[in-house]
């Protein structure tokens, strides 16, 4: 896809996820909006996947370790054709398979996540299996920054470097917010990039809401043979919706009717701007 | 209808008690909002500790604080607190006999559509297997207040499980005797006994009321403390009413029903029925929808009671 198209796609995904959260009256709005560009880059441009054959052996694997941001993932998977778009309407309803966290009954979901600090250890196992089997698929694991406080991440970080897993890509959605406030107030992480580097990872810091920078970083992997890559994606929580940006409460705030209308207006305006630019 | 969730009652009570007891401490794992502990954090910043999203660390740190004379209250979602940190609970709290109060919030199926990672319906089973750890599920806001006061005085490890939303009152006030380890008969009865804990006590009372319309006298026992279990109350119920139904917001394996059955079968075998979540990932939905799906309702319990009685 062209860069411009990807940006439009990301805005549409944001509109979709706000709509399902509003309908269900539940969801993790801020973190979904912040990682939408990352998912868009991966699912529409970077990852080797086949929605019609979701279990294809050589597919790239994606693990949403920050499973609470599943709304963005449900919208991307539906749009990519892993399951019918209409099913999005069942999100969070009684008996649905589109629950509030990734659920591997749904095509496109590899593993059930939702308890933080599980994604990276799983991803290390998958990347190690690829190496042992001589397969070329890559494993992408999206983590939260607040999530970094779980020790299991650092156990996995050690193992990823130890086994020289250059087919493993960790991505941290570095939006600097968690539930109770900023990450630096709740449990300081800085200098987070130096920590990962000290654990033996190749660290790349980018603007994680910038499509060009995302594509460039993902395409360069593996930059250093024998080392796993950590993409420090500096993002804005609530990205794309002016009044939700950088506001901690939007972690799980659900837009009311007015807020939804306002957000959709903002996002359609940005789509319009992008399409006009594209025509010039 | 009561609008105060039990988690808020714990905060209110601790706010009161912490004024005169500087050793009371509250710890949170990016969970002060979900635990309704923000007022405590703001009022007593020196008695509040934020550990970030780190459930193993929160229990280990609390054990260290307790070892140094503090009275730590760990407030964290029940699902993670009970399972993620179980080894710290076993070794650092129970085995080392440290005075740590573990408050599991949003337990059972409170987290509705968030799925199995967030449902906490194995916590009682896991906690029961740890020697020296008490387990308490308060039934309503009055009992939660009394429990919180008792916890401050109790020396030792306790796992408390509460839900997320306000629950209907079971008691009219907090003017009744409450003691950790001592069951409360909330309704006298002679034909059958319904034993419940936590939010299901209300459901058991609904069932007893429905049964009375059929002329059946049902005893309702609030077994708020699942460990140490009030065996006498169970044996008396078996002897005096001849049939027992247990109701719990937990897997049918290893929880209240299993605990009661172990006593009944060894001391006074009578027909029994264990109601809870079957051995499957609980269906996603609102708490009431999930309860209805698994028959944890007054009407269903009434049917089962009638079948047991007519057998
Ligand atoms: C083991 C575990 N503990 C606690 C939670 C509850 N929880 C869900 S999201 C969240 C905050 C996540 O913050 P962050 O990782 O920064 O994600 P983001 O800001 O991108 O949403 C917490 C504490 C959880 N899901 N898993």
Coordinates of C-alpha atoms and ligand atoms in Angstrom, one line a residue:
Chain A
X1 CA 0.0 0.0 0.0
X2 CA 1.0 3.6 -0.6
X3 CA 2.0 5.6 2.5
X4 CA -1.0 7.8 2.1
X5 CA -3.4 4.9 1.9
X6 CA -1.9 3.4 5.0
X7 CA -2.5 6.7 6.9
X8 CA -6.1 6.7 5.7
X9 CA -6.5 3.1 6.7
X10 CA -5.2 3.9 10.2
X11 CA -7.7 6.7 10.5
X12 CA -10.5 4.4 9.4
X13 CA -9.4 1.8 12.0
X14 CA -9.6 4.4 14.6
X15 CA -13.1 5.3 13.6
X16 CA -14.1 1.6 13.7
X17 CA -12.6 1.0 17.1
X18 CA -14.3 4.0 18.7
X19 CA -17.5 2.9 17.2
X20 CA -17.4 -0.7 18.7
X21 CA -16.2 0.6 22.1
X22 CA -19.1 3.1 22.1
X23 CA -21.6 0.5 21.1
X24 CA -20.4 -2.0 23.7
X25 CA -20.0 0.7 26.4
X26 CA -16.6 -0.9 27.3
X27 CA -13.1 -1.0 26.1
X28 CA -9.6 0.3 26.3
X29 CA -9.7 3.4 24.1
X30 CA -6.4 5.2 24.8
X31 CA -4.1 2.3 24.2
X32 CA -5.9 1.1 21.1
X33 CA -5.7 4.5 19.5
X34 CA -2.0 4.8 20.4
X35 CA -1.0 1.5 18.7
X36 CA -3.3 1.7 15.7
X37 CA -0.5 3.0 13.4
X38 CA 1.8 0.1 14.5
X39 CA -0.9 -2.5 13.7
X40 CA -1.7 -0.8 10.4
X41 CA 2.0 -0.9 9.3
X42 CA 2.3 -4.5 10.3
X43 CA -1.0 -6.0 9.0
X44 CA -1.2 -4.0 5.7
X45 CA 2.4 -3.8 4.7
X46 CA 5.0 -5.6 6.7
X47 CA 3.8 -9.0 7.9
X48 CA 3.7 -12.1 5.7
X49 CA 0.2 -13.3 6.3
X50 CA -2.7 -14.8 4.4
X51 CA -6.1 -14.0 6.0
X52 CA -7.7 -16.9 3.9
X53 CA -5.2 -19.3 5.4
X54 CA -4.6 -18.0 8.9
X55 CA -2.7 -21.0 10.1
X56 CA -0.3 -21.0 7.1
X57 CA 3.0 -22.4 8.5
X58 CA 5.3 -19.7 7.3
X59 CA 3.2 -16.8 8.3
X60 CA 4.7 -14.1 10.4
X61 CA 3.4 -14.2 14.0
X62 CA 1.9 -11.2 15.9
X63 CA 1.4 -11.4 19.6
X64 CA -0.5 -8.6 21.3
X65 CA 1.0 -8.7 24.7
X66 CA -0.9 -5.5 25.7
X67 CA -4.0 -7.6 25.1
X68 CA -6.3 -4.9 26.6
X69 CA -5.9 -2.9 23.3
X70 CA -7.8 -5.7 21.5
X71 CA -10.4 -3.3 20.0
X72 CA -7.8 -2.0 17.5
X73 CA -6.8 -5.6 16.7
X74 CA -10.4 -6.8 16.2
X75 CA -11.0 -3.9 13.7
X76 CA -7.8 -4.6 11.8
X77 CA -8.4 -8.4 11.6
X78 CA -12.0 -7.8 10.4
X79 CA -10.9 -5.3 7.8
X80 CA -8.2 -7.7 6.6
X81 CA -10.8 -10.4 6.2
X82 CA -9.9 -12.8 9.0
X83 CA -13.6 -12.8 9.9
X84 CA -16.8 -11.0 8.7
X85 CA -17.0 -7.3 9.5
X86 CA -20.5 -7.7 10.9
X87 CA -19.1 -9.8 13.7
X88 CA -17.6 -6.6 15.1
X89 CA -21.1 -5.8 16.3
X90 CA -20.9 -8.7 18.8
X91 CA -17.8 -7.2 20.5
X92 CA -18.2 -7.7 24.3
X93 CA -21.8 -9.0 24.0
X94 CA -22.9 -12.1 25.9
X95 CA -21.4 -15.3 24.5
X96 CA -19.3 -13.5 21.9
X97 CA -15.9 -14.8 20.7
X98 CA -14.8 -11.1 20.3
X99 CA -14.2 -10.6 24.0
X100 CA -12.2 -7.8 25.6
X101 CA -8.9 -9.6 25.1
X102 CA -7.3 -11.6 22.2
X103 CA -9.0 -15.0 22.0
X104 CA -7.5 -17.7 19.7
X105 CA -10.9 -19.0 18.8
X106 CA -10.8 -16.1 16.3
X107 CA -8.8 -16.6 13.1
X108 CA -5.7 -14.4 13.1
X109 CA -5.1 -14.6 16.9
X110 CA -2.2 -16.9 17.8
X111 CA -2.5 -16.9 21.5
X112 CA -4.8 -15.8 24.3
X113 CA -3.3 -12.7 26.1
X114 CA -4.7 -10.2 28.6
X115 CA -2.6 -10.8 31.6
X116 CA 0.4 -8.5 31.0
X117 CA 3.9 -9.8 30.8
X118 CA 3.1 -13.0 28.9
X119 CA 3.5 -12.0 25.3
X120 CA 7.3 -11.8 25.1
X121 CA 8.1 -15.1 26.7
X122 CA 5.6 -16.7 24.2
X123 CA 7.2 -14.8 21.3
X124 CA 10.7 -16.0 22.3
X125 CA 9.4 -19.6 22.2
X126 CA 7.9 -19.0 18.7
X127 CA 11.1 -17.3 17.4
X128 CA 13.2 -20.1 18.9
X129 CA 11.1 -22.7 17.2
X130 CA 11.5 -21.0 13.8
X131 CA 15.3 -21.0 14.3
X132 CA 15.3 -24.7 15.3
X133 CA 13.1 -25.6 12.3
X134 CA 15.1 -23.5 9.9
X135 CA 12.0 -21.4 9.0
X136 CA 12.1 -17.8 8.0
X137 CA 9.0 -16.4 9.6
X138 CA 9.4 -13.5 12.1
X139 CA 7.6 -12.9 15.4
X140 CA 6.3 -9.4 16.3
X141 CA 5.4 -8.8 19.9
X142 CA 3.6 -5.6 20.9
X143 CA 4.0 -4.6 24.6
X144 CA 2.9 -1.6 26.7
X145 CA 5.4 0.5 28.5
X146 CA 3.6 0.2 31.9
X147 CA 3.7 -3.5 31.2
X148 CA 7.5 -3.3 31.4
X149 CA 7.2 -3.4 35.2
X150 CA 6.4 -7.2 35.0
X151 CA 9.6 -9.1 35.6
X152 CA 8.7 -11.8 33.1
X153 CA 9.5 -9.4 30.3
X154 CA 13.1 -9.2 31.5
X155 CA 13.5 -12.9 31.8
X156 CA 12.3 -13.2 28.2
X157 CA 14.6 -10.3 27.1
X158 CA 17.5 -12.2 28.4
X159 CA 16.5 -15.4 26.6
X160 CA 15.8 -13.6 23.3
X161 CA 19.4 -12.2 23.3
X162 CA 20.9 -15.5 24.6
X163 CA 19.4 -17.5 21.7
X164 CA 20.4 -14.8 19.2
X165 CA 16.8 -14.4 17.9
X166 CA 17.2 -11.9 15.1
X167 CA 13.8 -13.1 13.8
X168 CA 12.1 -11.6 17.0
X169 CA 10.9 -8.0 17.0
X170 CA 9.7 -6.5 20.3
X171 CA 7.7 -3.3 20.0
X172 CA 7.0 -1.1 23.0
X173 CA 4.1 1.3 22.7
X174 CA 5.9 4.0 24.6
X175 CA 3.0 6.4 25.2
X176 CA 4.3 7.2 28.7
X177 CA 0.9 6.6 30.3
X178 CA -0.6 3.6 32.2
X179 CA -3.8 3.5 34.3
X180 CA -2.8 5.5 37.4
X181 CA -0.9 8.2 35.7
X182 CA 2.4 8.6 33.8
X183 CA 4.8 5.7 33.7
X184 CA 7.5 7.8 35.3
X185 CA 5.3 8.5 38.3
X186 CA 3.9 5.0 38.7
X187 CA 7.1 3.1 38.2
X188 CA 9.9 4.8 36.4
X189 CA 11.3 3.1 33.3
X190 CA 13.8 5.6 31.8
X191 CA 16.3 5.1 30.3
X192 CA 14.2 2.3 28.9
X193 CA 16.1 2.0 25.6
X194 CA 19.4 1.7 27.4
X195 CA 17.9 -1.1 29.5
X196 CA 17.0 -3.1 26.5
X197 CA 20.3 -2.4 24.8
X198 CA 22.1 -3.6 28.0
X199 CA 20.1 -6.9 27.7
X200 CA 21.6 -7.5 24.3
X201 CA 18.9 -6.2 22.0
X202 CA 19.3 -3.9 19.0
X203 CA 17.2 -0.9 19.9
X204 CA 15.6 1.5 17.4
X205 CA 13.8 4.5 18.7
X206 CA 11.1 6.0 16.4
X207 CA 7.9 8.1 16.4
X208 CA 5.4 5.2 16.6
X209 CA 2.6 7.3 15.2
X210 CA 4.6 8.2 12.0
X211 CA 3.9 5.7 9.2
X212 CA 7.2 6.4 7.3
X213 CA 9.3 5.8 10.4
X214 CA 7.4 2.6 11.3
X215 CA 7.8 1.1 7.8
X216 CA 11.5 2.0 7.7
X217 CA 12.2 0.5 11.1
X218 CA 10.2 -2.7 10.4
X219 CA 11.8 -3.1 6.9
X220 CA 15.3 -2.8 8.3
X221 CA 14.9 -5.9 10.6
X222 CA 17.1 -7.7 11.2
X223 CA 19.5 -4.8 11.3
X224 CA 22.0 -6.6 13.4
X225 CA 22.4 -10.4 12.6
X226 CA 22.2 -12.5 15.8
X227 CA 20.3 -9.8 17.8
X228 CA 16.6 -9.4 18.5
X229 CA 15.3 -6.0 17.7
X230 CA 13.4 -3.7 20.1
X231 CA 11.5 -0.9 18.4
X232 CA 10.8 1.8 20.9
X233 CA 7.7 3.3 19.4
X234 CA 7.2 6.7 21.0
X235 CA 3.5 7.3 20.7
X236 CA 0.7 9.4 22.0
X237 CA -2.0 7.6 24.1
X238 CA -5.4 8.5 22.6
X239 CA -3.7 9.5 19.3
X240 CA -6.0 11.0 16.6
X241 CA -8.7 12.2 19.0
X242 CA -7.7 15.6 20.2
X243 CA -9.5 15.5 23.6
X244 CA -8.3 12.0 24.4
X245 CA -4.7 12.5 23.6
X246 CA -2.4 12.2 26.7
X247 CA -5.3 12.0 29.1
X248 CA -4.8 9.1 31.5
X249 CA -8.6 8.6 32.1
X250 CA -9.0 7.7 28.4
X251 CA -7.2 4.4 29.2
X252 CA -10.7 2.8 29.6
X253 CA -12.9 5.8 29.2
X254 CA -15.8 5.0 26.8
X255 CA -16.8 7.9 24.4
X256 CA -20.4 9.1 25.0
X257 CA -22.6 10.0 22.0
X258 CA -21.2 13.5 21.7
X259 CA -17.6 12.5 22.1
X260 CA -18.0 9.8 19.5
X261 CA -19.5 12.2 17.0
X262 CA -16.7 14.7 17.7
X263 CA -14.0 12.1 17.3
X264 CA -15.5 10.8 14.1
X265 CA -15.6 14.3 12.7
X266 CA -12.0 14.9 13.5
X267 CA -10.9 11.6 12.0
X268 CA -12.9 12.1 8.8
X269 CA -11.4 15.5 8.5
X270 CA -8.0 14.0 8.7
X271 CA -8.9 11.4 6.0
X272 CA -10.2 14.2 3.8
X273 CA -7.0 16.1 4.2
X274 CA -4.9 13.0 3.4
X275 CA -6.9 12.1 0.3
X276 CA -6.6 15.7 -1.0
X277 CA -2.9 15.6 -0.4
X278 CA -2.8 12.3 -2.3
X279 CA -4.4 13.8 -5.4
X280 CA -1.9 16.7 -5.6
Chain B
X1 CA -30.5 -0.4 46.1
X2 CA -27.1 -0.1 47.6
X3 CA -24.7 1.9 45.4
X4 CA -21.4 1.4 47.3
X5 CA -19.2 -1.3 46.0
X6 CA -17.3 -3.3 48.7
X7 CA -13.9 -2.1 47.4
X8 CA -15.0 1.4 48.3
X9 CA -16.0 0.2 51.8
X10 CA -12.5 -1.2 52.3
X11 CA -11.0 2.2 51.4
X12 CA -13.4 4.2 53.6
X13 CA -12.8 1.9 56.6
X14 CA -9.0 1.9 56.1
X15 CA -9.1 5.7 55.8
X16 CA -10.8 5.9 59.2
X17 CA -8.4 3.4 60.9
X18 CA -5.2 4.6 59.3
X19 CA -5.5 7.9 61.1
X20 CA -4.7 6.3 64.4
X21 CA -2.6 3.5 63.1
X22 CA 0.4 4.6 61.1
X23 CA 1.5 1.0 60.4
X24 CA -1.5 0.4 58.1
X25 CA -0.2 0.5 54.6
X26 CA -1.9 0.1 51.2
X27 CA -0.1 -1.1 48.2
X28 CA -1.4 -1.0 44.6
X29 CA -0.1 -2.3 41.2
X30 CA -1.4 0.4 38.9
X31 CA -4.7 -0.6 40.5
X32 CA -5.5 2.2 42.9
X33 CA -8.5 3.2 40.7
X34 CA -9.9 -0.3 40.3
X35 CA -9.4 -0.9 44.0
X36 CA -11.1 2.5 44.8
X37 CA -7.9 3.3 46.8
X38 CA -7.2 6.7 45.2
X39 CA -8.6 8.6 48.3
X40 CA -6.3 6.6 50.6
X41 CA -3.3 7.3 48.3
X42 CA -4.1 11.0 48.4
X43 CA -4.8 11.3 52.1
X44 CA -2.0 9.1 53.4
X45 CA 0.8 9.3 50.7
X46 CA 3.3 8.1 53.3
X47 CA 1.2 5.0 54.0
X48 CA 0.7 4.2 50.3
X49 CA 3.0 2.4 47.9
X50 CA 2.7 2.1 44.2
X51 CA 4.6 -0.8 42.7
X52 CA 3.5 -0.6 39.1
X53 CA 2.2 -3.6 37.1
X54 CA 4.2 -6.2 39.2
X55 CA 2.1 -8.6 41.2
X56 CA 5.0 -10.8 42.3
X57 CA 6.8 -7.8 43.6
X58 CA 3.8 -6.4 45.4
X59 CA 3.5 -9.5 47.5
X60 CA 7.2 -9.8 48.1
X61 CA 7.5 -6.2 49.1
X62 CA 4.5 -6.5 51.4
X63 CA 6.1 -9.4 53.2
X64 CA 9.2 -7.3 53.7
X65 CA 7.1 -4.5 55.1
X66 CA 5.2 -6.8 57.4
X67 CA 8.4 -8.3 58.6
X68 CA 9.4 -4.8 59.7
X69 CA 6.2 -4.2 61.7
X70 CA 3.9 -2.7 59.0
X71 CA 0.3 -3.9 58.3
X72 CA 0.3 -4.1 54.5
X73 CA -3.0 -4.3 52.6
X74 CA -2.3 -5.4 49.0
X75 CA -5.0 -4.3 46.6
X76 CA -4.8 -5.8 43.2
X77 CA -7.2 -7.6 40.7
X78 CA -8.0 -11.0 42.3
X79 CA -7.1 -12.9 39.1
X80 CA -3.5 -11.6 39.1
X81 CA -3.0 -11.3 42.8
X82 CA -4.1 -14.9 43.5
X83 CA -2.3 -16.6 40.6
X84 CA 0.6 -14.5 39.4
X85 CA 1.9 -14.2 42.9
X86 CA 1.0 -17.5 44.3
X87 CA 4.6 -18.5 45.0
X88 CA 5.2 -15.3 46.9
X89 CA 2.0 -15.9 48.8
X90 CA 3.0 -19.5 49.7
X91 CA 6.6 -18.8 50.7
X92 CA 6.8 -15.1 51.7
X93 CA 3.4 -14.7 53.3
X94 CA 2.1 -18.1 54.5
X95 CA 5.3 -20.1 55.1
X96 CA 7.2 -17.1 56.7
X97 CA 4.0 -16.2 58.7
X98 CA 4.1 -12.5 57.7
X99 CA 1.1 -10.3 58.4
X100 CA 0.0 -9.5 54.8
X101 CA -3.6 -8.8 53.8
X102 CA -4.2 -9.7 50.2
X103 CA -7.3 -8.0 48.9
X104 CA -8.3 -9.5 45.5
X105 CA -10.6 -7.0 43.8
X106 CA -13.0 -7.6 40.9
X107 CA -13.0 -11.3 41.7
X108 CA -15.2 -14.0 40.3
X109 CA -16.7 -13.0 36.9
X110 CA -16.8 -9.3 37.7
X111 CA -14.7 -8.5 34.7
X112 CA -17.5 -9.8 32.5
X113 CA -16.4 -9.9 28.8
X114 CA -12.7 -9.6 29.5
X115 CA -12.4 -13.3 29.5
X116 CA -10.6 -16.1 31.3
X117 CA -7.4 -14.1 31.9
X118 CA -9.4 -11.7 34.0
X119 CA -12.0 -13.9 35.6
X120 CA -10.9 -15.1 39.0
X121 CA -12.7 -18.4 39.5
X122 CA -9.8 -20.6 40.5
X123 CA -8.5 -18.3 43.3
X124 CA -10.2 -20.0 46.2
X125 CA -9.0 -23.5 45.1
X126 CA -5.4 -22.3 44.8
X127 CA -5.5 -20.3 48.1
X128 CA -7.1 -23.2 50.0
X129 CA -4.1 -25.4 49.3
X130 CA -1.8 -23.0 51.1
X131 CA -1.4 -23.9 54.8
X132 CA -1.9 -21.0 57.1
X133 CA -3.6 -18.7 54.7
X134 CA -7.1 -17.5 55.7
X135 CA -9.7 -16.9 52.9
X136 CA -12.7 -14.6 53.4
X137 CA -15.4 -13.4 51.0
X138 CA -17.6 -10.7 52.5
X139 CA -21.3 -10.8 51.5
X140 CA -22.1 -7.1 51.4
X141 CA -21.0 -3.6 52.4
X142 CA -21.8 -4.1 56.1
X143 CA -19.8 -7.3 56.3
X144 CA -16.9 -5.7 54.3
X145 CA -16.7 -3.0 56.9
X146 CA -16.6 -5.5 59.8
X147 CA -14.1 -7.6 58.0
X148 CA -11.8 -4.7 57.3
X149 CA -11.8 -3.8 61.0
X150 CA -11.1 -7.5 61.9
X151 CA -8.3 -7.7 59.3
X152 CA -6.4 -4.9 61.0
X153 CA -6.5 -6.8 64.3
X154 CA -5.8 -10.2 62.8
X155 CA -2.2 -11.3 62.8
X156 CA -1.4 -13.4 59.7
X157 CA -1.9 -13.8 56.0
X158 CA -5.5 -13.5 54.7
X159 CA -6.8 -13.6 51.1
X160 CA -9.9 -11.6 50.7
X161 CA -12.0 -11.7 47.5
X162 CA -14.5 -9.1 46.6
X163 CA -16.4 -8.2 43.4
X164 CA -16.4 -5.1 41.4
X165 CA -19.9 -3.7 41.5
X166 CA -22.2 -2.8 44.4
X167 CA -24.2 -5.7 45.7
X168 CA -27.6 -5.8 47.3
X169 CA -27.4 -5.8 51.1
X170 CA -27.6 -9.0 53.0
X171 CA -27.6 -7.4 56.4
X172 CA -29.6 -4.4 57.6
X173 CA -26.7 -2.9 59.5
X174 CA -23.2 -3.9 60.8
X175 CA -24.8 -4.7 64.1
X176 CA -24.2 -8.4 64.2
X177 CA -21.4 -10.6 65.5
X178 CA -18.6 -11.1 62.9
X179 CA -15.6 -13.3 63.4
X180 CA -13.1 -14.6 60.9
X181 CA -13.7 -18.4 60.9
X182 CA -17.3 -18.3 62.2
X183 CA -20.2 -18.9 59.8
X184 CA -23.3 -16.8 60.1
X185 CA -26.8 -18.3 59.8
X186 CA -28.6 -15.5 57.9
X187 CA -31.8 -17.4 57.8
X188 CA -33.0 -20.3 60.0
X189 CA -34.5 -23.3 58.3
X190 CA -35.0 -27.0 58.8
X191 CA -35.7 -28.7 55.4
X192 CA -32.5 -27.9 53.5
X193 CA -29.4 -25.7 53.9
X194 CA -28.0 -23.4 51.2
X195 CA -24.4 -22.4 51.9
X196 CA -23.0 -19.5 50.1
X197 CA -20.1 -17.0 50.3
X198 CA -19.6 -13.5 49.0
X199 CA -22.0 -12.2 46.4
X200 CA -23.9 -15.5 46.2
X201 CA -25.2 -15.2 49.7
X202 CA -27.8 -12.8 48.3
X203 CA -28.7 -15.4 45.6
X204 CA -29.1 -18.0 48.3
X205 CA -31.5 -15.8 50.2
X206 CA -33.5 -15.2 47.1
X207 CA -33.8 -19.0 46.7
X208 CA -34.9 -19.4 50.3
X209 CA -37.5 -16.8 49.9
X210 CA -38.8 -18.6 46.7
X211 CA -38.8 -21.9 48.5
X212 CA -40.8 -20.5 51.4
X213 CA -43.6 -19.9 48.9
X214 CA -43.6 -23.7 48.4
X215 CA -43.7 -24.3 52.2
X216 CA -40.1 -25.3 52.2
X217 CA -38.0 -24.0 55.1
X218 CA -34.4 -23.4 53.9
X219 CA -31.5 -22.5 56.1
X220 CA -29.1 -20.1 54.6
X221 CA -25.5 -20.0 55.8
X222 CA -23.1 -17.2 55.0
X223 CA -19.8 -19.1 55.0
X224 CA -17.8 -15.9 54.6
X225 CA -14.6 -17.6 55.8
X226 CA -13.7 -20.5 53.6
X227 CA -10.6 -21.2 55.5
X228 CA -10.4 -21.9 58.4
X229 CA -13.8 -23.5 57.7
X230 CA -16.6 -23.5 60.3
X231 CA -17.0 -27.3 60.3
X232 CA -19.5 -27.3 63.2
X233 CA -21.9 -25.2 61.3
X234 CA -21.7 -27.6 58.3
X235 CA -22.1 -30.7 60.4
X236 CA -25.1 -29.2 62.3
X237 CA -26.7 -28.2 58.9
X238 CA -26.2 -31.8 57.6
X239 CA -27.6 -33.3 60.7
X240 CA -30.5 -30.9 61.2
X241 CA -31.7 -30.3 57.6
X242 CA -30.5 -33.4 55.8
X243 CA -29.6 -31.8 52.5
X244 CA -27.1 -29.2 51.4
X245 CA -26.7 -27.0 48.3
X246 CA -23.6 -24.8 47.9
X247 CA -23.5 -21.8 45.7
X248 CA -20.4 -20.0 44.6
X249 CA -18.9 -17.6 42.0
X250 CA -16.0 -20.0 41.5
X251 CA -15.1 -23.2 39.7
X252 CA -16.9 -26.2 41.0
X253 CA -13.5 -27.6 41.7
X254 CA -11.7 -26.8 44.9
X255 CA -13.9 -24.0 46.2
X256 CA -16.6 -23.6 48.8
X257 CA -18.6 -26.6 47.5
X258 CA -15.6 -28.9 47.6
X259 CA -14.7 -27.7 51.1
X260 CA -18.2 -28.3 52.4
X261 CA -18.4 -31.7 50.7
X262 CA -15.1 -32.8 52.3
X263 CA -16.7 -32.1 55.7
X264 CA -20.1 -33.6 54.9
X265 CA -18.7 -36.8 53.5
X266 CA -16.4 -37.4 56.4
X267 CA -18.7 -36.4 59.3
X268 CA -22.3 -36.7 58.3
X269 CA -23.0 -37.8 54.7
X270 CA -26.2 -36.3 53.2
X271 CA -27.3 -35.5 49.6
X272 CA -25.5 -32.5 48.3
X273 CA -25.4 -30.3 45.2
X274 CA -22.5 -28.1 44.3
X275 CA -23.4 -25.1 42.1
X276 CA -20.7 -22.9 40.5
X277 CA -18.9 -22.4 37.3
X278 CA -18.3 -25.7 35.4
X279 CA -14.9 -26.8 34.3
X280 CA -14.6 -24.5 31.3
X281 CA -13.5 -21.0 30.6
X282 CA -16.5 -19.0 31.9
X283 CA -18.7 -17.6 29.2
X284 CA -18.2 -13.9 28.5
X285 CA -20.9 -11.5 29.6
X286 CA -22.1 -9.3 32.4
X287 CA -22.0 -10.9 35.9
X288 CA -25.8 -11.3 35.9
X289 CA -25.8 -12.9 32.4
X290 CA -23.0 -15.3 33.5
X291 CA -24.9 -16.2 36.7
X292 CA -28.1 -16.9 34.7
X293 CA -26.2 -19.0 32.2
X294 CA -24.8 -21.2 34.9
X295 CA -28.0 -21.4 36.9
X296 CA -26.7 -19.3 39.8
X297 CA -30.1 -17.8 40.4
X298 CA -32.8 -18.0 43.1
X299 CA -35.2 -19.8 40.8
X300 CA -32.8 -22.4 39.6
X301 CA -31.6 -23.1 43.2
X302 CA -35.2 -23.5 44.2
X303 CA -35.7 -26.2 41.5
X304 CA -32.7 -28.0 42.6
X305 CA -33.7 -27.8 46.3
X306 CA -37.1 -29.2 45.4
X307 CA -35.5 -32.1 43.5
X308 CA -33.2 -32.9 46.5
X309 CA -36.1 -32.8 48.9
X310 CA -38.4 -35.0 46.8
X311 CA -35.7 -37.6 46.2
Ligands
LIG1 C1 -0.7 -9.1 34.9 C2 -1.7 -7.9 34.8 N1 -1.8 -7.0 35.8 C3 -2.6 -6.0 35.6 C4 -3.4 -5.8 34.5 C5 -4.5 -4.7 34.4 N2 -4.1 -3.7 33.4 C6 -4.6 -3.7 32.2 S1 -4.0 -2.5 31.2 C7 -3.1 -1.9 32.4 C8 -2.2 -0.7 32.1 C9 -1.3 -1.0 30.9 O1 -0.5 0.1 30.7 P1 0.5 0.1 29.5 O2 1.3 -1.2 29.5 O3 1.4 1.3 29.5 O4 -0.5 0.0 28.2 P2 -1.1 1.2 27.4 O5 -0.8 2.5 28.1 O6 -0.5 1.2 26.1 O7 -2.6 0.9 27.3 C10 -3.2 -2.7 33.6 C11 -2.5 -2.4 34.8 C12 -3.3 -6.8 33.5 N3 -4.0 -6.8 32.4 N4 -2.4 -7.8 33.6

